[in-house]
Short mmCIF file of C-alpha atoms in Angstrom, two decimals:
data_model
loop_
_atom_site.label_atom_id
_atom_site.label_comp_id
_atom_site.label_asym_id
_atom_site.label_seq_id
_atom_site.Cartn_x
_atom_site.Cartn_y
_atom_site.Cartn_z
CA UNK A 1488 80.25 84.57 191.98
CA UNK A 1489 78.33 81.43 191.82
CA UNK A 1490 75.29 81.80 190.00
CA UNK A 1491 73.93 84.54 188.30
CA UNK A 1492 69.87 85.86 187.68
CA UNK A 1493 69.26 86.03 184.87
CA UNK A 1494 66.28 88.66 183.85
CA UNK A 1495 63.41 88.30 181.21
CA UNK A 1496 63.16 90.77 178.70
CA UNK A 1497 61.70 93.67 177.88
CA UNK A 1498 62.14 94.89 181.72
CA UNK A 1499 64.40 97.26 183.98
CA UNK A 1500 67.71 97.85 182.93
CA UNK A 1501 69.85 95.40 183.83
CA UNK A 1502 72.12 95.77 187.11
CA UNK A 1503 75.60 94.00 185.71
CA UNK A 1504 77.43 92.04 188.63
CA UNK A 1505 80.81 92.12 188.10
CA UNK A 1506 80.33 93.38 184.48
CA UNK A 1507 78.01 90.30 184.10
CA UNK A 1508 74.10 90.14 183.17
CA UNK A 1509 71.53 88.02 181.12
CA UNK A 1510 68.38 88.38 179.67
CA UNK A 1511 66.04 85.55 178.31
CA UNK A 1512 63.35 86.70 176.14
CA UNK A 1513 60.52 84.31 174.75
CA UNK A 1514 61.05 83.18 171.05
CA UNK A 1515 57.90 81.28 171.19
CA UNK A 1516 56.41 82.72 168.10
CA UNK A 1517 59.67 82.76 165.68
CA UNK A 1518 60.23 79.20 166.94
CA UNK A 1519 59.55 75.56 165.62
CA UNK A 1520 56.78 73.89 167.32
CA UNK A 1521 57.78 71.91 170.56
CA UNK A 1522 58.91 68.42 170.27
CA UNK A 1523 61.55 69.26 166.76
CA UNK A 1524 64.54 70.22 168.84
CA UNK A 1525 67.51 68.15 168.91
CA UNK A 1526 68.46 66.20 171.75
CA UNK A 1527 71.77 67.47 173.36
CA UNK A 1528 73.33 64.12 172.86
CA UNK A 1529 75.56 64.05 169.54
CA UNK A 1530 74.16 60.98 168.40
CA UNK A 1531 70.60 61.89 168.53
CA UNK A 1532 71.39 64.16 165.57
CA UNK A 1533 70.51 60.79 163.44
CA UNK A 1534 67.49 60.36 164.79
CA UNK A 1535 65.77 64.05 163.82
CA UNK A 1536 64.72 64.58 160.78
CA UNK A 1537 66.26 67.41 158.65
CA UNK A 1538 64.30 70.50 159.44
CA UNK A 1539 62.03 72.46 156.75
CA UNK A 1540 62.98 75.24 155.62
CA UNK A 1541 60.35 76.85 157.54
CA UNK A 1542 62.01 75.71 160.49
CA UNK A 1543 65.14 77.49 159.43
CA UNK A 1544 63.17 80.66 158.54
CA UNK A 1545 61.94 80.17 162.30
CA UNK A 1546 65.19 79.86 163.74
CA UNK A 1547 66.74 83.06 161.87
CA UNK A 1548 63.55 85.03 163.04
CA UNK A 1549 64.33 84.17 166.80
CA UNK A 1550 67.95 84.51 166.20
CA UNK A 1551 67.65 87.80 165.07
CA UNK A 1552 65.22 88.77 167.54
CA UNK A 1553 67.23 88.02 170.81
CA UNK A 1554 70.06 90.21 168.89
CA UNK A 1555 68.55 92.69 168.77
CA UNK A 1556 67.26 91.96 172.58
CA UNK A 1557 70.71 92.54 173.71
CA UNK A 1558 71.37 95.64 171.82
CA UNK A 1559 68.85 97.04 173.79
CA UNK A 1560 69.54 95.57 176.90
CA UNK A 1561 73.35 96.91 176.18
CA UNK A 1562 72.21 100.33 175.07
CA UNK A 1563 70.29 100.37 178.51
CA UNK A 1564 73.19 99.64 180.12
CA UNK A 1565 75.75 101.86 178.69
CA UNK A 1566 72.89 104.49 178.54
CA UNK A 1567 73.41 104.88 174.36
CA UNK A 1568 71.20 104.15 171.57
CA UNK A 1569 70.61 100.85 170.38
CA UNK A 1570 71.13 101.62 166.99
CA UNK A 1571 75.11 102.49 167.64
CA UNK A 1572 75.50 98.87 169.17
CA UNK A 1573 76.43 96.09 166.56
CA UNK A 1574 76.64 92.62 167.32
CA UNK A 1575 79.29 90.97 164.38
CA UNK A 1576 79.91 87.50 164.07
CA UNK A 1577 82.81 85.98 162.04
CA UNK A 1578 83.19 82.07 161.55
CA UNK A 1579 85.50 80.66 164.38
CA UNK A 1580 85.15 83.15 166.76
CA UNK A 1581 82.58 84.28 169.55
CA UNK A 1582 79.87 87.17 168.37
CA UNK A 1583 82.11 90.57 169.16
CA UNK A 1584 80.21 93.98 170.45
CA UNK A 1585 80.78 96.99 168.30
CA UNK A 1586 80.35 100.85 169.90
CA UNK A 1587 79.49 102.91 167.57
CA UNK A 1588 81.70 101.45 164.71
CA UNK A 1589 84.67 101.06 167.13
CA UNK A 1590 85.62 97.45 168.19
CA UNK A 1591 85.16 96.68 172.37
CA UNK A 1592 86.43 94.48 175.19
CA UNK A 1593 82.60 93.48 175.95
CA UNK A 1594 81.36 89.55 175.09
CA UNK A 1595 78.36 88.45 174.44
CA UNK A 1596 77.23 85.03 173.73
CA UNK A 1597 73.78 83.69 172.77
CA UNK A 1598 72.03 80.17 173.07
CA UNK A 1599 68.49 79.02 172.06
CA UNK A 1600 66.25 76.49 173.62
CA UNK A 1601 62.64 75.75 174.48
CA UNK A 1602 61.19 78.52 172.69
CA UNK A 1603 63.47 81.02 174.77
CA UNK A 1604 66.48 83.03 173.89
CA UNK A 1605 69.36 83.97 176.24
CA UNK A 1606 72.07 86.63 175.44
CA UNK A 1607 74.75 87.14 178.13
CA UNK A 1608 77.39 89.42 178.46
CA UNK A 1609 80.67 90.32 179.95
CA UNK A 1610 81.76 94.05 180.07
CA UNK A 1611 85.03 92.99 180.82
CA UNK A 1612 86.13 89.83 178.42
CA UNK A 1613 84.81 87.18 176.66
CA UNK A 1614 81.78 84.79 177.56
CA UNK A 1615 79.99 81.55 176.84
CA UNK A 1616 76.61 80.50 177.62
CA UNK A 1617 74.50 77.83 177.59
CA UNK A 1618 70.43 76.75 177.91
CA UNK A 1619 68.56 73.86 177.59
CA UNK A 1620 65.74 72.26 178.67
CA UNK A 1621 66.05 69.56 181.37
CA UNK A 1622 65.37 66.07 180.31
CA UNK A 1623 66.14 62.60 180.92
CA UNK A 1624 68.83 61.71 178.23
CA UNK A 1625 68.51 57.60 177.74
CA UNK A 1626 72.53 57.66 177.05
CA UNK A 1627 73.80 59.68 179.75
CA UNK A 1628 76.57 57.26 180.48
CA UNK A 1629 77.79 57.57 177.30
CA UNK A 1630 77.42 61.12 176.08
CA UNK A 1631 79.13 62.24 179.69
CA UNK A 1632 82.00 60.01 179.58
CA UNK A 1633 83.03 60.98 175.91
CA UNK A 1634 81.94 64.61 175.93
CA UNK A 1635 81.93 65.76 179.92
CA UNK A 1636 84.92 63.72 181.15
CA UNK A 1637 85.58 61.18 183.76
CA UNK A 1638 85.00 62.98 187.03
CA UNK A 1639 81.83 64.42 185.83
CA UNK A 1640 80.69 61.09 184.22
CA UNK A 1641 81.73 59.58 188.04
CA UNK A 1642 79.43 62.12 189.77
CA UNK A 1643 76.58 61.49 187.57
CA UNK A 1644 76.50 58.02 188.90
CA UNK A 1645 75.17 58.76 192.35
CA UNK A 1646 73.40 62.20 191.60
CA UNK A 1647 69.62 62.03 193.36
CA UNK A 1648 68.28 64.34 190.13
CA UNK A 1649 70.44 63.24 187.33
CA UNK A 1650 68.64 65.04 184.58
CA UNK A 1651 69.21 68.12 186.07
CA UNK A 1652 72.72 67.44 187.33
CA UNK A 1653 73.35 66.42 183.33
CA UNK A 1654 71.88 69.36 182.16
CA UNK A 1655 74.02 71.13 184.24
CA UNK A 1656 77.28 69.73 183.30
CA UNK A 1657 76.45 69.84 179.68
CA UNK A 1658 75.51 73.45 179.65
CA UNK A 1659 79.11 73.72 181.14
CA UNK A 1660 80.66 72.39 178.77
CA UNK A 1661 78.78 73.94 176.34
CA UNK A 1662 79.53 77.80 177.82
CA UNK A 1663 83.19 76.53 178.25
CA UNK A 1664 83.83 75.91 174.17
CA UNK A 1665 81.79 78.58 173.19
CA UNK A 1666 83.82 81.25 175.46
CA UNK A 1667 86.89 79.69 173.88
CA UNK A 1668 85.69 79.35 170.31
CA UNK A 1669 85.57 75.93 170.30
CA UNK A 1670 83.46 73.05 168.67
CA UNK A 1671 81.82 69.63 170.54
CA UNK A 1672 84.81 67.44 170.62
CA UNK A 1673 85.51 64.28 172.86
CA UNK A 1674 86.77 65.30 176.82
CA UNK A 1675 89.55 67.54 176.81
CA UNK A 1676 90.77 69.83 180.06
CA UNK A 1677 92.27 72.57 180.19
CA UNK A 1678 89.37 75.16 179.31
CA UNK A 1679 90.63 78.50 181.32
CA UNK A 1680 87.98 80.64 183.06
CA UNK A 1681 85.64 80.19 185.71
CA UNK A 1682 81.80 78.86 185.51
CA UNK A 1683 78.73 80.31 186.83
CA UNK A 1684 75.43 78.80 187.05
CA UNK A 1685 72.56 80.61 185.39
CA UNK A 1686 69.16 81.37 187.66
CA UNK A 1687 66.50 81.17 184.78
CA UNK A 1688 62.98 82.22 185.13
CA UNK A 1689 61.81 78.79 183.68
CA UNK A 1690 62.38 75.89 186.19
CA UNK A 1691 62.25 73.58 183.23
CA UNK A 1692 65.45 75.33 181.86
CA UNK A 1693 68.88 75.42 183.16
CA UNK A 1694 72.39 76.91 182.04
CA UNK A 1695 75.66 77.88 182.68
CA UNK A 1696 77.89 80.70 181.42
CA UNK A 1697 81.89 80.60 181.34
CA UNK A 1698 83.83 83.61 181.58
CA UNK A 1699 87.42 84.41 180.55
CA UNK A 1700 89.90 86.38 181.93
CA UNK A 1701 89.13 90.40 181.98
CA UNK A 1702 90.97 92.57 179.90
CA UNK A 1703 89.99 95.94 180.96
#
């Protein structure tokens, strides 16, 4: 599979392909106002100033709204109530799916951008996804040859859209770690899985998820 649809939500239940699906719902009203995000960039974290704690409050509300977004979406799915799916997160690893109490093979990964929320999951293994916004990033150069790696950082060079093609490859990235449980670090390889680009009902937005190997 190369890319995936992903749907807004509330809507039809879901139609997994290959275990996989997506929903983006709008966060619009639990987020900050436009403009605070952070750049992608690590080093533009210097630049933003530390957020209110309205802005936090913000942030918890969408969190907690896409959440429970994908319990739904799940509960569609599997055709059981949304109340008997749980959504657990420990420190260090990926969000896990709870049935009912009992522990499950599905993933499910989240990311926030733009006033939107994205859950995706995998009814087979685990997952990582990614959104953001598409924008011109003034260091590209830099951020993709320490954080994206040579070849990408290579390819960038003679891209026609190069804010999309970086938004892209960060977004990769981004999926990659999270599927593995892994923080931002300088270019490593060796990330197992397979990538698969994300069709998002915002043009302004695009995304990846990463997808491990199946276990059931």
């Amino acid at each position: 599979m190369k890319s995936l649809a992903v749907q807004r939500w509330p809507g039809p239940t879901p139609a997994p392909q290959d275990g996989l699906f997506a929903i983006l719902i709008n966060t619009s009203a639990a987020s900050s106002p436009p403009g605070t995000a952070s750049a992608p960039a690590p080093n533009a974290a210097s630049t933003v100033p530390p957020p209110a704690s309205g802005a936090g409050q913000q942030r918890d509300a969408a969190r907690r709204q896409i959440r429970q977004a994908a319990r739904e979406a799940l509960g569609a799915v599997l055709r059981m109530p949304a109340a008997d799916i749980s959504i657990v997160s420990t420190p260090g690893t990926p969000p896990h799916v709870l049935l009912a109490g009992v522990g499950s093979h599905i993933g499910i990964s989240f990311s926030h951008e733009d006033g939107y929320g994205l859950a995706a999951i995998n009814l087979h293994g685990p997952i990582g996804a990614d959104i953001m916004r598409v924008q011109d990033i003034p260091d590209w150069q830099t951020v993709a040859s320490d954080y994206l790696g040579p070849a990408v950082a290579a390819a960038l060079q003679n891209t026609i859209n190069r804010p999309l093609a970086f938004t892209q490859a960060w977004t990769q990235r981004e999926a990659a770690l999270k599927c593995h449980a892994q923080q931002l670090s300088e270019w490593q390889a060796g990330l197992s899985g397979a990538s698969i680009s994300l069709i998002l009902p915002d043009p302004h937005l695009a995304g990846q998820i990463h997808i491990g190997d199946k276990t059931a």
